[in-house]
Amino acid sequence: MAKECVILLHGMARSDRSMKTMEAALSAQGYAVVNYAYPSTDYDLETIAKEHIAKAIAQCQPSTKVNFVTHSLGSIILRKYLSEHTMRTLGRVVMLGPPNKGSEVVDRLKNVPGFKLINGPAGMQLGTQHDSVPNSLGGVDYPVGVIAGSSTVNPILSLMLPKPNDGKVSVESTKLEGMSDHIVVPVSHPFLMKNKDVIRQVKAFLNTGEFFRK
């Protein structure tokens, strides 16, 4: 039986399929992996956090240490849940491209017709305003490693963001008060969870609480 569980939370308008490469890599390391699919575009952040994070945790064995690897929106959903719940079994958290301070892309595009239809109510809550959900959650007091991307495959969206950015989130916006470690990789937002170097860094943080540096 695996000694630790890892819950994977995908990003906005994605599914558990986007985390399959990560799932396979961590399973090969001996973790019990829960690749959890949630309706990212159907509800607001509060509803998703309330109704789905506990269901994901319940798929881990009782009393097992529970770690998380989250991509983008999944990071904010987890932060929302942990801001209201104490987890006795919580281990380490790795966030990939998290809009921890919101995203200027949302600021610019939230009123464009079709944006809410594609990204859902939760996507509308990821702006950079002081009272946006990401900025209202405060810092963290549990082990968090943040991996930010600095490459883009979407030059149009990148123009809406401070540099450097990953095409959806700026490196600066990924930072979080209280985080244990932060690293920047030359990978774009949609591919962070599949990149071999990112996966190596995820393994390192889950194992040691810090990222690998040469």
Coordinates of N, CA and C in Angstrom, one line a residue:
M1 N 0.8 -1.2 0.0 CA 0.0 0.0 0.0 C 0.9 1.2 0.0
A2 N 0.5 2.2 -0.8 CA 1.3 3.5 -0.9 C 1.3 4.2 0.4
K3 N 2.4 4.8 0.8 CA 2.4 5.5 2.0 C 1.8 6.9 1.9
E4 N 1.8 7.5 0.7 CA 1.2 8.8 0.6 C 0.3 8.8 -0.6
C5 N -0.7 9.8 -0.6 CA -1.6 10.0 -1.7 C -1.3 11.3 -2.3
V6 N -1.5 11.4 -3.6 CA -1.4 12.7 -4.3 C -2.7 12.9 -5.1
I7 N -3.3 14.0 -4.8 CA -4.5 14.4 -5.6 C -4.1 15.4 -6.6
L8 N -4.5 15.2 -7.9 CA -4.3 16.0 -9.0 C -5.6 16.8 -9.3
L9 N -5.4 18.1 -9.4 CA -6.5 19.0 -9.8 C -6.2 19.8 -11.1
H10 N -7.0 19.5 -12.1 CA -6.7 20.1 -13.4 C -7.1 21.6 -13.4
G11 N -6.9 22.3 -14.5 CA -7.2 23.7 -14.7 C -8.5 24.0 -15.3
M12 N -8.7 25.2 -15.6 CA -10.0 25.7 -16.1 C -10.3 25.2 -17.5
A13 N -11.5 24.7 -17.7 CA -11.9 24.2 -19.0 C -11.1 23.0 -19.5
R14 N -10.5 22.3 -18.5 CA -9.7 21.1 -18.8 C -10.4 19.9 -18.1
S15 N -9.8 18.8 -18.2 CA -10.3 17.6 -17.6 C -9.2 16.8 -17.0
D16 N -9.5 15.7 -16.3 CA -8.5 14.8 -15.8 C -7.6 14.3 -16.8
R17 N -8.0 14.2 -18.1 CA -7.1 13.8 -19.2 C -5.8 14.6 -19.3
S18 N -6.0 15.9 -19.0 CA -4.8 16.8 -19.1 C -3.7 16.5 -18.0
M19 N -4.1 15.7 -17.0 CA -3.1 15.3 -15.9 C -2.7 13.9 -16.0
K20 N -3.0 13.2 -17.1 CA -2.7 11.8 -17.2 C -1.2 11.5 -17.2
T21 N -0.4 12.4 -17.9 CA 1.1 12.2 -17.8 C 1.6 12.3 -16.4
M22 N 1.2 13.3 -15.7 CA 1.6 13.5 -14.3 C 1.1 12.3 -13.5
E23 N -0.1 11.9 -13.7 CA -0.6 10.7 -13.0 C 0.3 9.5 -13.1
A24 N 0.7 9.2 -14.4 CA 1.5 8.1 -14.6 C 2.9 8.2 -14.0
A25 N 3.4 9.4 -14.0 CA 4.8 9.6 -13.5 C 4.8 9.5 -12.0
L26 N 3.8 10.0 -11.3 CA 3.7 9.9 -9.8 C 3.3 8.5 -9.4
S27 N 2.5 7.8 -10.1 CA 2.1 6.5 -9.8 C 3.4 5.6 -9.8
A28 N 4.3 5.8 -10.8 CA 5.5 5.1 -11.0 C 6.4 5.3 -9.8
Q29 N 6.3 6.4 -9.1 CA 7.1 6.7 -7.9 C 6.5 6.1 -6.6
G30 N 5.4 5.4 -6.8 CA 4.8 4.7 -5.6 C 3.7 5.4 -4.9
Y31 N 3.3 6.6 -5.4 CA 2.2 7.3 -4.8 C 0.9 6.7 -5.2
A32 N -0.1 6.8 -4.3 CA -1.5 6.5 -4.7 C -2.1 7.8 -5.2
V33 N -2.3 7.8 -6.5 CA -2.7 9.0 -7.2 C -4.2 9.1 -7.5
V34 N -4.8 10.2 -7.1 CA -6.2 10.5 -7.4 C -6.3 11.6 -8.4
N35 N -6.6 11.3 -9.6 CA -6.7 12.3 -10.7 C -8.1 12.7 -10.8
Y36 N -8.4 13.7 -10.1 CA -9.8 14.1 -9.9 C -10.4 15.0 -10.9
A37 N -11.5 14.7 -11.5 CA -12.2 15.5 -12.5 C -13.3 16.3 -11.8
Y38 N -13.4 17.6 -12.0 CA -14.4 18.4 -11.5 C -15.0 19.3 -12.5
P39 N -16.2 19.8 -12.4 CA -16.8 20.6 -13.4 C -16.3 22.1 -13.3
S40 N -15.2 22.4 -13.9 CA -14.5 23.6 -13.8 C -15.3 24.8 -14.4
T41 N -16.1 24.6 -15.3 CA -16.8 25.7 -16.0 C -18.3 25.8 -15.6
D42 N -18.8 25.0 -14.7 CA -20.2 25.0 -14.4 C -20.6 25.8 -13.2
Y43 N -19.6 26.0 -12.3 CA -20.0 26.7 -11.0 C -18.9 27.7 -10.6
D44 N -19.2 28.5 -9.6 CA -18.2 29.4 -9.1 C -17.2 28.7 -8.2
L45 N -16.2 29.4 -7.9 CA -15.1 28.8 -7.1 C -15.5 28.2 -5.8
E46 N -16.4 29.0 -5.1 CA -16.8 28.6 -3.8 C -17.6 27.2 -3.8
T47 N -18.4 27.1 -4.8 CA -19.2 25.9 -5.0 C -18.4 24.7 -5.3
I48 N -17.4 24.9 -6.2 CA -16.5 23.8 -6.6 C -15.7 23.3 -5.4
A49 N -15.1 24.3 -4.7 CA -14.3 23.9 -3.5 C -15.1 23.2 -2.5
K50 N -16.3 23.7 -2.2 CA -17.2 23.1 -1.2 C -17.6 21.7 -1.5
E51 N -18.0 21.5 -2.8 CA -18.6 20.2 -3.2 C -17.6 19.1 -3.7
H52 N -16.4 19.5 -4.1 CA -15.5 18.6 -4.8 C -14.2 18.2 -4.1
I53 N -13.6 19.2 -3.3 CA -12.3 18.8 -2.7 C -12.5 17.7 -1.7
A54 N -13.5 17.8 -0.9 CA -13.7 16.7 0.1 C -13.9 15.4 -0.6
K55 N -14.6 15.4 -1.7 CA -14.8 14.1 -2.4 C -13.5 13.5 -2.9
A56 N -12.6 14.4 -3.4 CA -11.3 14.0 -3.8 C -10.5 13.4 -2.7
I57 N -10.5 14.1 -1.5 CA -9.8 13.6 -0.4 C -10.3 12.3 0.1
A58 N -11.6 12.1 0.0 CA -12.2 10.8 0.4 C -11.7 9.6 -0.4
Q59 N -11.1 9.8 -1.6 CA -10.6 8.7 -2.4 C -9.2 8.3 -1.9
C60 N -8.6 9.0 -1.0 CA -7.3 8.6 -0.4 C -7.6 7.7 0.8
Q61 N -6.7 6.8 1.1 CA -6.9 5.9 2.3 C -6.9 6.7 3.5
P62 N -7.8 6.4 4.5 CA -7.8 7.1 5.8 C -6.5 7.1 6.5
S63 N -6.2 8.3 7.1 CA -4.9 8.5 7.8 C -3.7 8.6 6.9
T64 N -3.8 8.5 5.6 CA -2.7 8.6 4.7 C -2.4 10.1 4.5
K65 N -1.1 10.4 4.4 CA -0.7 11.8 4.1 C -1.2 12.1 2.7
V66 N -1.8 13.3 2.6 CA -2.4 13.7 1.3 C -1.7 14.9 0.8
N67 N -1.1 14.8 -0.4 CA -0.4 15.9 -1.1 C -1.3 16.3 -2.3
F68 N -1.0 17.5 -2.8 CA -1.8 17.9 -4.0 C -0.8 18.5 -5.1
V69 N -1.2 18.2 -6.3 CA -0.5 18.9 -7.5 C -1.6 19.5 -8.3
T70 N -1.6 20.8 -8.4 CA -2.7 21.6 -9.0 C -2.2 22.4 -10.2
H71 N -3.1 22.5 -11.2 CA -2.8 23.3 -12.3 C -3.7 24.5 -12.4
S72 N -3.2 25.7 -12.5 CA -4.0 26.9 -12.7 C -5.2 27.1 -11.8
L73 N -6.4 27.0 -12.3 CA -7.6 27.2 -11.5 C -7.7 26.2 -10.3
G74 N -7.2 25.0 -10.5 CA -7.2 24.0 -9.5 C -6.5 24.5 -8.2
S75 N -5.5 25.3 -8.4 CA -4.7 25.9 -7.3 C -5.6 26.8 -6.4
I76 N -6.4 27.6 -7.1 CA -7.2 28.6 -6.3 C -8.4 27.8 -5.6
I77 N -8.9 26.8 -6.3 CA -9.9 26.0 -5.7 C -9.4 25.4 -4.4
L78 N -8.2 24.8 -4.4 CA -7.6 24.2 -3.2 C -7.3 25.3 -2.2
R79 N -6.8 26.4 -2.6 CA -6.6 27.5 -1.6 C -7.9 27.9 -0.9
K80 N -9.0 28.0 -1.7 CA -10.3 28.3 -1.1 C -10.7 27.3 -0.1
Y81 N -10.6 26.0 -0.4 CA -11.0 24.9 0.5 C -10.1 25.0 1.8
L82 N -8.8 25.1 1.6 CA -7.9 25.1 2.8 C -8.0 26.3 3.6
S83 N -8.5 27.4 3.1 CA -8.8 28.6 3.9 C -9.9 28.5 4.9
E84 N -10.7 27.4 4.6 CA -11.9 27.2 5.5 C -11.9 25.8 6.2
H85 N -10.9 25.0 5.9 CA -10.9 23.6 6.4 C -9.4 23.3 6.9
T86 N -9.3 22.6 8.0 CA -8.0 22.1 8.5 C -7.9 20.7 8.1
M87 N -6.8 20.3 7.5 CA -6.5 18.9 7.1 C -5.4 18.4 8.0
R88 N -5.7 17.5 8.8 CA -4.7 16.8 9.7 C -3.7 16.0 8.9
T89 N -4.2 15.5 7.7 CA -3.3 14.6 6.9 C -2.6 15.4 5.8
L90 N -2.7 16.7 5.8 CA -2.2 17.5 4.6 C -0.7 17.3 4.6
G91 N -0.2 17.0 3.4 CA 1.3 17.0 3.2 C 1.8 18.2 2.4
R92 N 2.3 18.0 1.2 CA 2.8 19.1 0.4 C 1.9 19.4 -0.8
V93 N 2.0 20.7 -1.2 CA 1.3 21.1 -2.4 C 2.2 21.7 -3.4
V94 N 2.0 21.3 -4.7 CA 2.8 21.9 -5.8 C 1.7 22.6 -6.7
M95 N 1.9 23.8 -7.0 CA 1.0 24.6 -7.9 C 1.7 24.9 -9.2
L96 N 1.1 24.6 -10.3 CA 1.6 24.8 -11.6 C 0.9 26.0 -12.3
G97 N 1.6 27.1 -12.6 CA 1.0 28.2 -13.2 C -0.3 28.8 -12.5
P98 N -0.2 28.9 -11.2 CA -1.4 29.4 -10.4 C -1.6 30.9 -10.5
P99 N -2.8 31.3 -10.8 CA -3.1 32.8 -10.8 C -3.3 33.3 -9.4
N100 N -2.3 33.1 -8.5 CA -2.5 33.4 -7.1 C -2.8 34.9 -6.8
K101 N -2.4 35.8 -7.7 CA -2.8 37.2 -7.6 C -3.8 37.6 -8.7
G102 N -4.4 36.6 -9.4 CA -5.3 36.8 -10.5 C -4.6 37.0 -11.8
S103 N -5.3 37.1 -12.9 CA -4.8 37.2 -14.2 C -5.3 38.5 -14.9
E104 N -4.4 39.2 -15.5 CA -4.9 40.4 -16.3 C -5.7 40.0 -17.5
V105 N -5.5 38.8 -18.0 CA -6.3 38.3 -19.1 C -7.7 38.3 -18.8
V106 N -8.1 37.9 -17.6 CA -9.5 38.0 -17.1 C -10.0 39.4 -17.0
D107 N -9.1 40.3 -16.5 CA -9.5 41.7 -16.4 C -9.9 42.2 -17.8
R108 N -9.1 41.9 -18.8 CA -9.3 42.4 -20.1 C -10.5 41.8 -20.9
L109 N -10.7 40.5 -20.7 CA -11.6 39.7 -21.5 C -12.9 39.3 -20.9
K110 N -13.1 39.6 -19.6 CA -14.3 39.0 -18.9 C -15.6 39.6 -19.5
N111 N -15.5 40.8 -20.1 CA -16.8 41.3 -20.6 C -16.9 41.1 -22.1
V112 N -16.0 40.3 -22.7 CA -16.1 40.0 -24.1 C -17.1 38.9 -24.3
P113 N -18.0 39.0 -25.2 CA -19.1 38.0 -25.4 C -18.4 36.6 -25.6
G114 N -18.9 35.6 -24.9 CA -18.4 34.3 -25.0 C -17.4 33.9 -24.0
F115 N -16.8 34.8 -23.3 CA -15.8 34.5 -22.3 C -16.4 33.7 -21.1
K116 N -17.5 34.1 -20.6 CA -18.1 33.4 -19.5 C -18.6 32.0 -19.9
L117 N -19.1 31.9 -21.2 CA -19.6 30.7 -21.7 C -18.5 29.6 -21.7
I118 N -17.3 30.1 -22.1 CA -16.1 29.2 -22.3 C -15.5 28.9 -20.9
N119 N -15.4 29.9 -20.1 CA -14.6 29.7 -18.9 C -15.4 29.6 -17.6
G120 N -16.7 29.8 -17.7 CA -17.6 29.6 -16.6 C -17.5 30.6 -15.5
P121 N -18.4 30.5 -14.5 CA -18.4 31.5 -13.4 C -17.1 31.6 -12.6
A122 N -16.4 30.4 -12.4 CA -15.1 30.4 -11.7 C -14.1 31.3 -12.5
G123 N -14.1 31.1 -13.8 CA -13.2 31.9 -14.6 C -13.3 33.4 -14.5
M124 N -14.6 33.8 -14.3 CA -14.9 35.3 -14.1 C -14.3 35.8 -12.8
Q125 N -14.0 34.9 -11.8 CA -13.5 35.3 -10.5 C -12.0 35.4 -10.4
L126 N -11.3 35.3 -11.5 CA -9.9 35.2 -11.4 C -9.2 36.5 -11.8
G127 N -9.8 37.6 -11.6 CA -9.2 38.9 -12.0 C -8.2 39.3 -10.9
T128 N -7.6 40.5 -11.2 CA -6.5 41.0 -10.3 C -7.0 42.0 -9.3
Q129 N -8.3 42.3 -9.3 CA -8.8 43.2 -8.3 C -8.5 42.8 -6.9
H130 N -8.5 43.8 -6.0 CA -8.1 43.6 -4.6 C -9.1 42.6 -4.0
D131 N -10.4 42.7 -4.4 CA -11.4 41.8 -3.8 C -11.7 40.6 -4.6
S132 N -10.9 40.2 -5.6 CA -11.1 39.0 -6.4 C -10.8 37.8 -5.4
V133 N -11.3 36.6 -5.8 CA -11.2 35.5 -5.0 C -9.7 35.2 -4.7
P134 N -8.8 35.1 -5.7 CA -7.4 34.8 -5.4 C -6.8 35.8 -4.4
N135 N -7.1 37.1 -4.5 CA -6.5 38.1 -3.7 C -7.2 38.2 -2.3
S136 N -8.3 37.5 -2.1 CA -9.0 37.6 -0.8 C -8.7 36.4 0.1
L137 N -7.9 35.5 -0.4 CA -7.6 34.3 0.4 C -6.5 34.3 1.3
G138 N -5.6 35.3 1.1 CA -4.5 35.5 2.0 C -3.4 34.5 1.8
G139 N -2.4 34.5 2.6 CA -1.2 33.6 2.4 C -1.5 32.2 2.9
V140 N -0.5 31.4 2.9 CA -0.6 29.9 3.3 C 0.3 29.6 4.4
D141 N -0.1 28.6 5.2 CA 0.7 28.2 6.3 C 1.0 26.7 6.2
Y142 N 1.0 26.2 5.0 CA 1.3 24.8 4.7 C 2.3 24.8 3.6
P143 N 3.1 23.7 3.4 CA 4.2 23.6 2.4 C 3.6 23.7 1.0
V144 N 4.0 24.8 0.3 CA 3.6 25.1 -1.1 C 4.8 25.4 -1.9
G145 N 5.0 24.6 -3.0 CA 6.0 25.0 -4.0 C 5.3 25.4 -5.3
V146 N 5.7 26.5 -5.8 CA 5.0 27.1 -7.0 C 6.0 27.0 -8.2
I147 N 5.5 26.5 -9.3 CA 6.2 26.4 -10.6 C 5.5 27.3 -11.6
A148 N 6.3 28.4 -12.0 CA 5.7 29.3 -13.0 C 6.3 29.1 -14.3
G149 N 5.6 29.3 -15.4 CA 6.1 29.2 -16.7 C 6.5 30.6 -17.3
S150 N 7.4 30.6 -18.2 CA 7.9 31.9 -18.8 C 7.9 31.8 -20.3
S151 N 7.3 30.8 -20.9 CA 7.2 30.7 -22.3 C 5.7 30.8 -22.7
T152 N 5.5 31.1 -24.0 CA 4.1 31.2 -24.4 C 3.9 30.7 -25.8
V153 N 2.7 30.1 -26.0 CA 2.3 29.8 -27.4 C 1.1 30.6 -27.8
N154 N 0.8 31.7 -27.0 CA -0.3 32.6 -27.3 C 0.2 34.0 -27.2
P155 N 0.9 34.5 -28.2 CA 1.4 35.9 -28.2 C 0.4 37.0 -27.9
I156 N -0.8 36.8 -28.4 CA -1.9 37.8 -28.2 C -2.2 38.0 -26.7
L157 N -2.5 36.8 -26.1 CA -2.8 36.9 -24.6 C -1.5 37.4 -23.9
S158 N -0.4 37.0 -24.3 CA 0.9 37.5 -23.6 C 1.0 39.0 -23.6
L159 N 0.5 39.6 -24.6 CA 0.6 41.1 -24.6 C -0.3 41.8 -23.5
M160 N -1.2 41.0 -23.0 CA -2.1 41.5 -21.9 C -1.5 41.4 -20.6
L161 N -0.4 40.7 -20.5 CA 0.3 40.3 -19.2 C 1.6 41.0 -19.0
P162 N 2.0 41.2 -17.8 CA 3.3 41.7 -17.5 C 4.3 40.6 -17.9
K163 N 5.5 40.9 -18.3 CA 6.5 39.9 -18.6 C 7.4 39.7 -17.4
P164 N 7.9 38.4 -17.3 CA 7.6 37.3 -18.1 C 6.3 36.6 -17.7
N165 N 5.7 35.8 -18.7 CA 4.5 35.2 -18.4 C 4.4 33.9 -19.2
D166 N 3.4 33.1 -19.0 CA 3.2 31.8 -19.7 C 2.1 31.8 -20.7
G167 N 1.6 33.0 -21.0 CA 0.5 33.1 -21.9 C -0.9 33.2 -21.3
K168 N -0.9 32.9 -20.0 CA -2.2 33.0 -19.2 C -2.0 33.7 -17.9
V169 N -0.8 33.5 -17.3 CA -0.5 34.1 -16.0 C 0.9 34.6 -15.9
S170 N 1.1 35.8 -15.3 CA 2.5 36.3 -15.2 C 3.2 35.6 -14.1
V171 N 4.6 35.5 -14.2 CA 5.4 34.9 -13.2 C 5.1 35.6 -11.8
E172 N 5.0 36.9 -11.8 CA 4.8 37.6 -10.6 C 3.5 37.2 -9.9
S173 N 2.4 37.0 -10.8 CA 1.1 36.6 -10.2 C 1.1 35.2 -9.6
T174 N 2.0 34.4 -9.9 CA 2.1 33.0 -9.4 C 2.5 33.0 -7.9
K175 N 3.2 34.1 -7.5 CA 3.8 34.1 -6.2 C 2.7 34.2 -5.1
L176 N 3.1 33.6 -3.9 CA 2.1 33.5 -2.9 C 2.7 33.7 -1.5
E177 N 2.2 34.6 -0.7 CA 2.7 34.8 0.6 C 2.7 33.5 1.4
G178 N 3.9 33.2 2.0 CA 4.0 32.0 2.8 C 4.5 30.7 2.0
M179 N 4.6 30.9 0.7 CA 5.1 29.7 -0.1 C 6.5 29.3 0.3
S180 N 6.8 28.0 0.2 CA 8.0 27.4 0.6 C 9.1 27.6 -0.4
D181 N 8.7 27.5 -1.7 CA 9.7 27.6 -2.8 C 9.0 28.0 -4.0
H182 N 9.8 28.6 -5.0 CA 9.3 29.1 -6.2 C 10.3 28.9 -7.3
I183 N 9.9 28.5 -8.5 CA 10.9 28.3 -9.5 C 10.2 28.6 -10.9
V184 N 11.0 29.1 -11.8 CA 10.5 29.5 -13.1 C 11.1 28.6 -14.2
V185 N 10.2 28.0 -15.1 CA 10.6 27.1 -16.1 C 10.2 27.7 -17.5
P186 N 10.9 27.4 -18.5 CA 10.6 28.0 -19.9 C 9.5 27.1 -20.6
V187 N 8.3 27.1 -20.0 CA 7.2 26.2 -20.4 C 6.0 27.1 -20.5
S188 N 5.1 26.8 -21.4 CA 3.9 27.6 -21.6 C 2.8 27.0 -20.7
H189 N 1.8 27.8 -20.4 CA 0.7 27.4 -19.5 C 0.0 26.1 -19.8
P190 N -0.4 25.8 -21.0 CA -1.1 24.6 -21.3 C -0.3 23.3 -21.2
F191 N 1.0 23.4 -21.1 CA 1.9 22.2 -21.1 C 2.7 22.0 -19.8
L192 N 2.4 22.8 -18.8 CA 3.2 22.7 -17.6 C 3.0 21.3 -17.0
M193 N 1.8 20.8 -17.0 CA 1.6 19.5 -16.3 C 2.1 18.3 -17.1
K194 N 2.6 18.5 -18.3 CA 3.0 17.4 -19.1 C 4.6 17.5 -19.4
N195 N 5.2 18.6 -19.0 CA 6.6 18.8 -19.3 C 7.5 17.9 -18.4
K196 N 8.5 17.2 -18.9 CA 9.3 16.3 -18.1 C 10.1 17.0 -17.1
D197 N 10.6 18.2 -17.3 CA 11.3 19.0 -16.3 C 10.4 19.4 -15.2
V198 N 9.2 19.8 -15.5 CA 8.2 20.2 -14.5 C 7.9 19.0 -13.6
I199 N 7.7 17.9 -14.3 CA 7.4 16.7 -13.5 C 8.5 16.3 -12.6
R200 N 9.7 16.5 -13.0 CA 10.9 16.2 -12.2 C 10.9 17.1 -11.0
Q201 N 10.5 18.4 -11.2 CA 10.5 19.3 -10.1 C 9.3 19.0 -9.1
V202 N 8.2 18.6 -9.6 CA 7.1 18.1 -8.8 C 7.5 17.0 -7.9
K203 N 8.2 16.0 -8.5 CA 8.7 14.9 -7.7 C 9.7 15.4 -6.6
A204 N 10.5 16.3 -6.9 CA 11.5 16.8 -6.0 C 10.8 17.5 -4.8
F205 N 9.8 18.3 -5.1 CA 9.2 19.0 -4.0 C 8.4 18.1 -3.1
L206 N 7.7 17.2 -3.7 CA 6.9 16.2 -2.9 C 7.8 15.4 -2.0
N207 N 9.0 15.1 -2.5 CA 9.9 14.3 -1.7 C 10.7 15.0 -0.7
T208 N 11.1 16.3 -1.0 CA 12.0 17.0 -0.1 C 11.5 18.3 0.4
G209 N 10.4 18.9 -0.2 CA 9.9 20.1 0.2 C 10.6 21.3 -0.4
E210 N 11.4 21.0 -1.4 CA 12.1 22.1 -2.2 C 12.4 21.6 -3.6
F211 N 12.5 22.6 -4.5 CA 12.8 22.2 -5.9 C 14.3 21.9 -6.1
F212 N 14.5 21.2 -7.2 CA 15.9 20.8 -7.5 C 16.6 21.9 -8.3
R213 N 17.8 22.2 -7.8 CA 18.6 23.3 -8.5 C 20.0 22.7 -8.6
K214 N 20.5 22.9 -9.8 CA 21.9 22.4 -10.1 C 22.9 23.1 -9.3

